[in-house]
Coordinates of C-alpha atoms and ligand atoms in Angstrom, one line a residue:
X259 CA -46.9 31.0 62.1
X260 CA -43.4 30.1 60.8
X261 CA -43.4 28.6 57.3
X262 CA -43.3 24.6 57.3
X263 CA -41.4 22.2 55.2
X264 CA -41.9 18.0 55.3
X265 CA -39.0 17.1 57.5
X266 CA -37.6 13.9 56.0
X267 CA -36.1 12.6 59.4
X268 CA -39.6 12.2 61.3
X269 CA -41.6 12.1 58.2
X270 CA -43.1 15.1 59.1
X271 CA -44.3 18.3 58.1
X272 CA -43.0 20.6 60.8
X273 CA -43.0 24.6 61.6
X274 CA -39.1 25.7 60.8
X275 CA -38.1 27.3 64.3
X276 CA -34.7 28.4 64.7
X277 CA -32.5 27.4 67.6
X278 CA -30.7 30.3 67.6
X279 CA -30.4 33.8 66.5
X280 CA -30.5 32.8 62.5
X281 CA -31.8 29.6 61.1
X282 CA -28.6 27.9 60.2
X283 CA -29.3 25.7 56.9
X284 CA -26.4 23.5 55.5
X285 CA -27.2 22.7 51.7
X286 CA -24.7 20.3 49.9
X287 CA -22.8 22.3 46.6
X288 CA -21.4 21.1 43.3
X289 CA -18.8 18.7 42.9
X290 CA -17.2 20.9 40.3
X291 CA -15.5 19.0 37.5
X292 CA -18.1 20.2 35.0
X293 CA -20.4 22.7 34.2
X294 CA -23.6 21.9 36.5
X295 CA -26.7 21.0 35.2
X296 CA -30.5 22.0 35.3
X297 CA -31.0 18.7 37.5
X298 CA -28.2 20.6 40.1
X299 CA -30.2 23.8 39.4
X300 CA -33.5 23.0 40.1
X301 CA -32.2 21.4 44.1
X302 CA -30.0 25.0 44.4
X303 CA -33.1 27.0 43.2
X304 CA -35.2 25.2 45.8
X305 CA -32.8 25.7 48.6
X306 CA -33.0 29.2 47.2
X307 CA -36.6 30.1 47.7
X308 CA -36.7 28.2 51.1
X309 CA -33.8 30.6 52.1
X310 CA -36.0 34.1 51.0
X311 CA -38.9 32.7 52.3
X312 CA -37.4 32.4 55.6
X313 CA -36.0 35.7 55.0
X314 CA -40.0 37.1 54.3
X315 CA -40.7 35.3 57.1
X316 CA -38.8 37.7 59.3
X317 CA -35.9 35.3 60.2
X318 CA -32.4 35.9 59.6
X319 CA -30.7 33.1 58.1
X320 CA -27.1 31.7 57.6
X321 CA -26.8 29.7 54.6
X322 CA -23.8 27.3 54.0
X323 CA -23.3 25.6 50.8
X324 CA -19.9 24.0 50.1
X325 CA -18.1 23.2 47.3
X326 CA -16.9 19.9 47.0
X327 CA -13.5 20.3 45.2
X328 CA -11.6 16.7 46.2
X329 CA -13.1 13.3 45.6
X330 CA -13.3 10.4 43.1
X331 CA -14.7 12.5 40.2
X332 CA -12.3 15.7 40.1
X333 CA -9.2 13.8 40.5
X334 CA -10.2 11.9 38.0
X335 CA -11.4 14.4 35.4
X336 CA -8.4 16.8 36.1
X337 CA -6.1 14.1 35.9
X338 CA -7.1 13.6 32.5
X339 CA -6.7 16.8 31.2
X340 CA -3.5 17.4 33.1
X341 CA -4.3 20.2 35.1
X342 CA -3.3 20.8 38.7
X343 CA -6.6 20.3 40.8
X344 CA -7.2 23.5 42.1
X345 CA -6.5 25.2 38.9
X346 CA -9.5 22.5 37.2
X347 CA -11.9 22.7 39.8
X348 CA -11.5 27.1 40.2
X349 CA -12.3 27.0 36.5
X350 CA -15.8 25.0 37.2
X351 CA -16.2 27.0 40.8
X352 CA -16.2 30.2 38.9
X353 CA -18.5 28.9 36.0
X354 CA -21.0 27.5 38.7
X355 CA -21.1 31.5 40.3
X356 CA -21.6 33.0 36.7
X357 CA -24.9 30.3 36.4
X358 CA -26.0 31.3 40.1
X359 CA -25.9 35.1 39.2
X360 CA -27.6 34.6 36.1
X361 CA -30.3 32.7 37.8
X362 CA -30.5 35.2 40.4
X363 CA -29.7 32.8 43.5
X364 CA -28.5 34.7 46.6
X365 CA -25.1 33.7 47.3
X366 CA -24.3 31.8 50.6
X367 CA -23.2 33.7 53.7
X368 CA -20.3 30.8 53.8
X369 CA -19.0 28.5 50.9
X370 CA -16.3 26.4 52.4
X371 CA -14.2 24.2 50.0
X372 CA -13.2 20.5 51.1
X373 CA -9.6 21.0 50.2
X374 CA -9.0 24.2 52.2
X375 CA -10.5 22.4 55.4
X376 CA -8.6 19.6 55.4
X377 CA -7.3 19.7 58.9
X378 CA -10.8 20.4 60.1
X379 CA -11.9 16.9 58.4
X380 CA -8.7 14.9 60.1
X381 CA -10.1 16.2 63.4
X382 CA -13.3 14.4 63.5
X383 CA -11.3 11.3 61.8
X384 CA -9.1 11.3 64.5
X385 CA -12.1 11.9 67.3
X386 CA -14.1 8.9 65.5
X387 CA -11.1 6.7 65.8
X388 CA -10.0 7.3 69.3
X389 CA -13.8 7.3 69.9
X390 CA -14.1 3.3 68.7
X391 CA -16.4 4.7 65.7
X392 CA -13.9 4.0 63.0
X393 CA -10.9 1.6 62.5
X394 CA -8.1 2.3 60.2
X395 CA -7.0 -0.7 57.4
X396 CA -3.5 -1.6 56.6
X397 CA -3.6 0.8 53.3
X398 CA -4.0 3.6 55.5
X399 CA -7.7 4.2 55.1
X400 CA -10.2 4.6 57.5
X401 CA -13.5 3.3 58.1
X402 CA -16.4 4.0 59.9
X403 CA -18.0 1.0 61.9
X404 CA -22.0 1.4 61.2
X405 CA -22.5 -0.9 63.9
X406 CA -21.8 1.4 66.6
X407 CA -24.1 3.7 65.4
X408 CA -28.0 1.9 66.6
X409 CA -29.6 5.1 64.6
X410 CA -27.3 4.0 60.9
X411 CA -30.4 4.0 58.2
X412 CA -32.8 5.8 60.0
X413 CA -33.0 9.1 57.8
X414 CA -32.9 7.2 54.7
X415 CA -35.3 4.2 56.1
X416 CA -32.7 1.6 55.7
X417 CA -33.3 -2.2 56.5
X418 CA -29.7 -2.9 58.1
X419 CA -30.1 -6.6 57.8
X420 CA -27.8 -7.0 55.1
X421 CA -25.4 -4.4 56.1
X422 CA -22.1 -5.3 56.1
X423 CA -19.7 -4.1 59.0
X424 CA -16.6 -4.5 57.7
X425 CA -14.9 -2.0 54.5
X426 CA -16.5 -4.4 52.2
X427 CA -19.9 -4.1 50.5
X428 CA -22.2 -7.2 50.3
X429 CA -20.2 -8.1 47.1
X430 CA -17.2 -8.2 48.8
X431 CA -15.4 -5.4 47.1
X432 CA -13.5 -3.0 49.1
X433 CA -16.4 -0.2 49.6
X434 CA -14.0 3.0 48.8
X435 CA -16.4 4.7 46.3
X436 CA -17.6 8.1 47.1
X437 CA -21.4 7.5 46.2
X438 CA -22.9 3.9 45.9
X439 CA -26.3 1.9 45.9
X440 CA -28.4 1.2 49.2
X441 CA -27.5 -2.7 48.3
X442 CA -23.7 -1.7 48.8
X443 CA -24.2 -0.6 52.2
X444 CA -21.2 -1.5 54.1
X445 CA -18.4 0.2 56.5
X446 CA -18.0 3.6 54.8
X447 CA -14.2 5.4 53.9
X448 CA -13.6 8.6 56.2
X449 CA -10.1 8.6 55.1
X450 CA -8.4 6.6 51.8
X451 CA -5.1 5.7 51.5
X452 CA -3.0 7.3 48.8
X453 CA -3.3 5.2 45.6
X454 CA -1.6 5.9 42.2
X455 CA -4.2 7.4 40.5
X456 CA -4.7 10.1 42.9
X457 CA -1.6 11.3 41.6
X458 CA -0.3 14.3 43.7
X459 CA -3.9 14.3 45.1
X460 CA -2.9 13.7 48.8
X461 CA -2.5 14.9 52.5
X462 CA -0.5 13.9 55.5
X463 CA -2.4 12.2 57.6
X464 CA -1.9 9.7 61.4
X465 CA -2.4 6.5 59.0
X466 CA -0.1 8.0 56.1
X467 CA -0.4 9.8 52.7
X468 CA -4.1 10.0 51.5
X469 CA -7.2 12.5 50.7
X470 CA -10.6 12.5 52.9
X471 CA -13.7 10.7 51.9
X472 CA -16.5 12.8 49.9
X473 CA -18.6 12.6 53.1
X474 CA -16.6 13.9 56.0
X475 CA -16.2 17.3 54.4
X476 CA -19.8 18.4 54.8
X477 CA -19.7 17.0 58.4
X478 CA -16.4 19.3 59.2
X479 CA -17.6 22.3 57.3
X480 CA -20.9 22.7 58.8
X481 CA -19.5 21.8 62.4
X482 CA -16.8 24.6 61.8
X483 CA -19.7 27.2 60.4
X484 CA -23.2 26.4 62.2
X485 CA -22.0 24.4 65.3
X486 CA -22.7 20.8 66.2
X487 CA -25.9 21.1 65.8
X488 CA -27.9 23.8 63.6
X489 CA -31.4 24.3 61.9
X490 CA -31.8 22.3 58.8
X491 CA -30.0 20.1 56.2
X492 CA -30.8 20.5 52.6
X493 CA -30.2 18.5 49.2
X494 CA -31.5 16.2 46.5
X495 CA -33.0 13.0 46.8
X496 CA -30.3 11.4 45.9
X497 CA -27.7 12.5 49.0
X498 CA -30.5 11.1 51.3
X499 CA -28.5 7.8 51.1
X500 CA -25.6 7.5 51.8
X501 CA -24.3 11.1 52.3
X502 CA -26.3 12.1 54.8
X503 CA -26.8 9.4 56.3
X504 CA -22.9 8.9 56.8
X505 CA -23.1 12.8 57.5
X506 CA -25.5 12.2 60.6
X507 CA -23.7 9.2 61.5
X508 CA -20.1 11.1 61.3
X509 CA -21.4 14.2 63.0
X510 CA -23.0 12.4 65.8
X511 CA -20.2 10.2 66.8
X512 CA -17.8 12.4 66.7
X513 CA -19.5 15.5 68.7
X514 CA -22.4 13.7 70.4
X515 CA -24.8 15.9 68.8
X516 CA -27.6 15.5 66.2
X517 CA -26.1 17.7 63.3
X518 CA -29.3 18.9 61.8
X519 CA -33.5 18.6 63.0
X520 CA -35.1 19.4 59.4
X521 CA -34.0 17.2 56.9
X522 CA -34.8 19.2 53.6
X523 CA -34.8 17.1 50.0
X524 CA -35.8 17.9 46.9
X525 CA -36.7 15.4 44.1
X526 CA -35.3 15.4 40.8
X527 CA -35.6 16.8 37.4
X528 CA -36.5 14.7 34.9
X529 CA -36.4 15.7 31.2
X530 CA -39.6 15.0 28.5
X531 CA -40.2 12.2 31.2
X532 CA -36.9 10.4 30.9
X533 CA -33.8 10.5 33.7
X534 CA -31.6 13.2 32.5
X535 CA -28.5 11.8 31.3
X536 CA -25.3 12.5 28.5
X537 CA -26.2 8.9 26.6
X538 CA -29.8 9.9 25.8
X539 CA -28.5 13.5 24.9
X540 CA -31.3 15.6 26.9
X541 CA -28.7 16.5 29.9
X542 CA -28.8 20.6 30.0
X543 CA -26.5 23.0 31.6
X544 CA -27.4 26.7 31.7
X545 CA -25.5 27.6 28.7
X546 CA -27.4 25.0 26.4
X547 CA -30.8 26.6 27.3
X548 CA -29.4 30.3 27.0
X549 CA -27.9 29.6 23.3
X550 CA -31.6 28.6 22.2
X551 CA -32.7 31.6 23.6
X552 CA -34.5 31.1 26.5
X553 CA -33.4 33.7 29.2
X554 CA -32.6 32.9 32.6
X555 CA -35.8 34.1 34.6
X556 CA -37.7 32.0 32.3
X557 CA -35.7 28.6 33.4
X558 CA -35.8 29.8 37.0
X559 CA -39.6 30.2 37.1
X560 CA -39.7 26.4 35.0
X561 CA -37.7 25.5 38.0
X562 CA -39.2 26.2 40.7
X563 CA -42.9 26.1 39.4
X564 CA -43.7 22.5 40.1
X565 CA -43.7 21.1 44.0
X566 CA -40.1 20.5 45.2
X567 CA -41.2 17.3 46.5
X568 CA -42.4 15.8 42.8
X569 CA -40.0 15.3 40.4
X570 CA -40.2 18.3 38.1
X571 CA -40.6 17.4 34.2
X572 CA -38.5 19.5 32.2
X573 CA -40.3 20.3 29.0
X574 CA -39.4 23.1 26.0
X575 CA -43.4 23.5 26.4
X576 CA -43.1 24.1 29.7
X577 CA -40.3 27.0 29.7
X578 CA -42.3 28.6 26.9
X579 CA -45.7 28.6 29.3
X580 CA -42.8 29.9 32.0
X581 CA -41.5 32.7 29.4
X582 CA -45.4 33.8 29.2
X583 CA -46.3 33.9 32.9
X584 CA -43.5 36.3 33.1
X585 CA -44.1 38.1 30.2
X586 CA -47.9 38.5 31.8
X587 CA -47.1 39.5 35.5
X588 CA -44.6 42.0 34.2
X589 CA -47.1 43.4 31.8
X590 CA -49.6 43.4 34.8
X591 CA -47.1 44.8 37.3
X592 CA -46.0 48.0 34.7
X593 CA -49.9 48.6 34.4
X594 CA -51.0 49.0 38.1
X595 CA -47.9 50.9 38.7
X596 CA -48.9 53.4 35.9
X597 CA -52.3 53.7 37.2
X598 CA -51.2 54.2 41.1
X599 CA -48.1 56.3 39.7
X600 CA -45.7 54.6 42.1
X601 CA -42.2 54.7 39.7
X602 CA -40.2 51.7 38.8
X603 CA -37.7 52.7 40.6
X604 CA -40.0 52.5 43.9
X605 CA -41.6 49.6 43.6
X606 CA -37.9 47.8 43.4
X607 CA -37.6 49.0 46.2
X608 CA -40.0 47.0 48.4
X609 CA -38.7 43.8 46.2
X610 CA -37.0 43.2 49.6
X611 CA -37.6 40.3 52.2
X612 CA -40.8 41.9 54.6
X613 CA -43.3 40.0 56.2
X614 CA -46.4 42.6 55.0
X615 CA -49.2 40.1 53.8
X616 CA -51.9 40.1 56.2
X617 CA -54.8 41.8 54.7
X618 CA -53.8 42.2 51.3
X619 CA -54.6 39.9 48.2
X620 CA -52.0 38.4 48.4
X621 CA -52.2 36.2 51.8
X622 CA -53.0 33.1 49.9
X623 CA -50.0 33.4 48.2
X624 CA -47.8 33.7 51.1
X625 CA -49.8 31.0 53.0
X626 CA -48.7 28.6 50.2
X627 CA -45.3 29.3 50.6
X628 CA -45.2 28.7 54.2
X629 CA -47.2 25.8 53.8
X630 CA -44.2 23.3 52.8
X631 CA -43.1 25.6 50.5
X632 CA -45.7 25.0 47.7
X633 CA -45.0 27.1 45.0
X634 CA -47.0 26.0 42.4
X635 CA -50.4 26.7 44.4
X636 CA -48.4 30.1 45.3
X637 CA -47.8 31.3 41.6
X638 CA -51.5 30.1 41.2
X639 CA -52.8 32.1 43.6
X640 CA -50.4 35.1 42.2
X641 CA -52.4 34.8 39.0
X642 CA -55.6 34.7 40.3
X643 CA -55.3 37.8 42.2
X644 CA -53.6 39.5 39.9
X645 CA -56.3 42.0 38.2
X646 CA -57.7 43.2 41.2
X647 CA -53.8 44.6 41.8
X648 CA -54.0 48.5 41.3
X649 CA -50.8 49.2 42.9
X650 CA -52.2 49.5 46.4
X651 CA -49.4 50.5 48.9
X652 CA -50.1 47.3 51.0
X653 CA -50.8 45.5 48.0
X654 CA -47.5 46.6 46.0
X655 CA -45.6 46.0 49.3
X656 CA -46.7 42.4 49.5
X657 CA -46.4 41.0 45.5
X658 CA -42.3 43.2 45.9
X659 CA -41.4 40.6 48.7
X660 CA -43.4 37.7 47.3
X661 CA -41.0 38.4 44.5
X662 CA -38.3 38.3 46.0
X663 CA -39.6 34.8 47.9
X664 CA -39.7 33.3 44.4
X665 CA -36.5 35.5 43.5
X666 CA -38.3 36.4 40.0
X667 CA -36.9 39.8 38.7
X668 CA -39.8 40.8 36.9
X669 CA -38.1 43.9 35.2
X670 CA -35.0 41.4 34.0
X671 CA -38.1 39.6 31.7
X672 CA -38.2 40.7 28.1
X673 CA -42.0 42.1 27.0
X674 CA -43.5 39.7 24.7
X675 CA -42.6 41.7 21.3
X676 CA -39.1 41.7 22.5
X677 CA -39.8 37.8 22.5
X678 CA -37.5 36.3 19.2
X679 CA -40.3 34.5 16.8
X680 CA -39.3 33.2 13.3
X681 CA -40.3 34.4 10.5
X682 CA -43.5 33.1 8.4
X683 CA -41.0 30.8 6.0
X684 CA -39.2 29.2 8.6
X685 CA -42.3 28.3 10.6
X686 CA -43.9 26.7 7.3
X687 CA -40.8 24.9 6.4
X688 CA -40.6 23.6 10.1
X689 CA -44.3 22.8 10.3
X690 CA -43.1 20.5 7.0
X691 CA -40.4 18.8 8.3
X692 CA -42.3 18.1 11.6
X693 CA -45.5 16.2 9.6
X694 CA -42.4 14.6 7.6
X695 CA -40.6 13.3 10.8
X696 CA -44.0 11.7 12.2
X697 CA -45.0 10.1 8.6
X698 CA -41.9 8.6 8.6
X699 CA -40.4 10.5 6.0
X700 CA -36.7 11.1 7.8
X701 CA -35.0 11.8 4.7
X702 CA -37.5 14.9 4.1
X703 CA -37.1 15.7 7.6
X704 CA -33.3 15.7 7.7
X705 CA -33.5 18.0 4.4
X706 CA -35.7 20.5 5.9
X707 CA -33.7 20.7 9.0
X708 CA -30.6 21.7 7.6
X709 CA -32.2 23.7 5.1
X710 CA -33.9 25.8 8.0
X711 CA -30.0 25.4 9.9
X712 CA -28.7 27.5 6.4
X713 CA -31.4 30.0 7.0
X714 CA -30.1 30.7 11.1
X715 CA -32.7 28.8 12.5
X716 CA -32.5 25.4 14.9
X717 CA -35.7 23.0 15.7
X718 CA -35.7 21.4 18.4
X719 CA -38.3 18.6 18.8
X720 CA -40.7 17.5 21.9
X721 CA -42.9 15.1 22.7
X722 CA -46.0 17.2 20.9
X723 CA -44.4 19.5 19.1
X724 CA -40.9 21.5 17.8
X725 CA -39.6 24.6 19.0
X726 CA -37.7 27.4 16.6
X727 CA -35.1 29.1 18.3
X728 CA -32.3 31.7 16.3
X729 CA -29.0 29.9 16.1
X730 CA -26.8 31.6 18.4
X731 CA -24.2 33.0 16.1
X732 CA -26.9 33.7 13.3
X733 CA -27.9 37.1 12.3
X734 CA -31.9 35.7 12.2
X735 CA -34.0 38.8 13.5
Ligands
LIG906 P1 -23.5 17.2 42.7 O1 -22.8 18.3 42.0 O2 -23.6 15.9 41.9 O3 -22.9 16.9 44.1 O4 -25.0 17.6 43.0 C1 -25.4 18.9 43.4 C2 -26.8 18.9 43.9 O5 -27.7 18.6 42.8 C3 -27.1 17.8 44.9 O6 -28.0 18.4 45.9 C4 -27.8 16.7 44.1 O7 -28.7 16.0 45.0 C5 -28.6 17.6 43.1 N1 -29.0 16.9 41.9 C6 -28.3 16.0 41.1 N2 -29.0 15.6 40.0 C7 -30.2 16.2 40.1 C8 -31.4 16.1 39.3 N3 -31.6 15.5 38.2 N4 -32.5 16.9 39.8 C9 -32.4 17.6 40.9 N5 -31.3 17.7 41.7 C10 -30.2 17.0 41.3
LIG907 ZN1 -22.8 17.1 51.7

């Protein structure tokens, strides 16, 4: 039996079978103007462990992830600094590899970039005009009709009733913006004109100077690398509508072809139970979470330990229970290694993608992964199997490749002692200024803080309780 994911296209949980030698799987990348967040993590993470568990699963799989380096966003952002587009969004490409490697994601067979497959995306343009799927407007931008497309809504469950076929939304505004709301839904830009603020943003086209529309790229790109039609079609919640559903509606005019059968989404991460954002101050990137001392396997297992179809609550509670689960696997892993004397050095070894977990203890494991990729039950059934591991050979063999299913490098995951804890003091004082802050007593509160700032030490406060992590460039033991 093949694993199974829920196929958001027939609502479905279906058995992942590949059409072809490898499972070709298409995931959506960054739009790199910034550093990514944990929000972008968690949906790459996901597509991560789907791609290894396919691996254990004894397929061999071509992963595709672009990088969307042209639309409203980057022009915008590199405008503003005054930076030549490709020398702004190389900078954020290169930051966004440093965060994979640390997080231990496996890097894509293929990573395509929207501006070097720009004649690629003209192509289909051209093919969806000539085809009667798209009509070009007097600024030189092009539109795709949604009318001549009877399956237009069907991945994201849209009511068409209020759609508008013509390139303005149902507010009458021109409907030129990379991403908008279902309510918007309108005729859809393939190709916009050049306008001033692109600045030297632009490309020769048929209908005149201009730049492609965010959703064309991924159409072209994963024509070009997985064929009309390939395996599955990954990304957040979000791109449901309207990326891919202007990506299915692209793709299908244009080659005659459904692009993808398994529709793949992951919902979001939500932090302390609010939507992440910069106004309420609890968006993370990689980098915030690393200077307060949390290492990177510990934000990986927070990441992928609740279902990928719930929204994941990020909580500083929940990374420290993460940052103990590894500490207690790895502690449990060096133990039944000593006891069977198989070396460090071997058992790395079979952290390698095998299918080898019939009859061992850890089948239940494995069965939860391939049963729509549940993790959480997986990691729970990990646990719960876990002392009766003596470093069996069959055993071993099976936890090496479940660990690399989950992509957890159990040797990269400090030992407890090795864990940072404040000293006795700076607990006390932050116990204080925590009883302060919820009597009321802010002034107090704001004292303490900085006093335990002076000392090296930052709090950072929960729902339920504070966290003490070493400022980054303190000398705090
Ligand atoms: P972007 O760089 O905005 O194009 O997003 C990259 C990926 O991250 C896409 O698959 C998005 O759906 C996903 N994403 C954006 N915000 C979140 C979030 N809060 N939680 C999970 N995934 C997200
Ligand atoms: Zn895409």
């Amino acid at each position: 039996m093949n694993p199974s994911i829920y196929n958001t296209l027939t609502r479905r949980k279906e058995e992942l079978v590949p059409s072809g030698k490898a499972f070709g799987m298409y995931c959506c990348g960054p739009t790199v103007y910034g550093p990514a967040h944990i929000g972008n993590f968690r949906t790459f993470v996901v597509q991560d462990v789907l791609r290894r568990v396919l691996e254990c699963s004894g397929m061999k799989v071509k992963h595709v992830r672009n990088i969307t380096d042209v639309d409203d966003k980057t022009i915008r952002e590199s405008r503003k600094l005054g930076l030549a587009l490709a020398d702004f969004t190389s900078k954020w490409a290169d930051k966004f590899h440093e965060d994979c490697r640390k997080l231990n994601l496996l890097p894509p067979a293929v990573e395509p970039r929207a501006t070097a497959h720009i004649a690629e995306q003209l192509e289909m343009v051209e093919t969806l005009v000539r085809n009667g799927h798209a009509y070009a407007m007097p600024d030189g931008s092009v539109y795709f009709k949604i009318s001549t497309f009877p399956d237009y809504g069907k991945l994201s469950g849209l009511n068409l009733e209020h759609a508008q076929t013509q390139a303005t939304n149902s507010a009458g505004e021109a409907n030129s913006a990379d991403e908008y709301e279902r309510e918007n839904v309108s005729d859809f830009a393939l190709w916009k004109g050049r306008k001033p603020e692109d600045g030297e943003n632009f490309w020769k086209s048929p209908w005149g100077e201009g730049r492609p529309g965010w959703h064309i790229e991924c159409s072209a790109m994963s024509k070009k690398y997985l064929g009309d039609s390939f395996d599955l079609h990954g990304g957040g919640v979000d791109l449901c509508f309207p990326h891919h559903e202007n990506e299915i509606a692209q793709s299908a005019c244009s080659t005659g072809k459904q692009p993808a059968r398994y529709w793949f989404h992951s919902a979001h991460l939500m932090v302390e139970g609010q939507k992440m954002s910069k106004s309420l101050g609890n968006l993370f990137t990689l980098d915030d979470l690393l200077s307060r001392s949390y290492f990177p396997m510990q934000i990986r297992y927070a990441l992928i330990s609740g279902h990928y179809r719930q929204q994941l609550n990020f909580t500083f509670k929940g990374l420290d229970d993460a940052g103990s689960a590894l500490a207690k696997l790895r502690k449990a892993v060096e133990s039944a290694l000593e006891r069977s004397g198989i070396s460090e050095a071997d058992f790395k070894k079979l952290v390698a993608p095998k299918n080898c977990f019939d009859g061992t203890i850890f089948e239940g494991a494995w069965s939860a992964l391939c049963d729509d990729l549940n993790v959480p039950r997986a990691l729970g059934e990990i646990f719960s199997v876990l002392h009766k591991f003596s470093g069996d050979a069959g055993d071993a063999a099976a936890l090496g490749s479940l660990l690399y299913a989950l992509g957890i490098d159990i040797f990269a995951v400090p030992a407890p002692d090795e864990q940072v804890s404040a000293p006795p003091e700076i607990s006390d004082m932050a116990q204080a200024r925590w009883e302060a802050k919820k009597s009321g007593d802010y002034a107090l509160a704001d004292e303490l803080r900085k006093k335990i700032s002076d000392m090296g030490w930052l709090v950072s406060d929960a729902k339920d309780g504070f966290k003490l992590v070493p400022k980054p460039d303190s000398k705090a033991p």
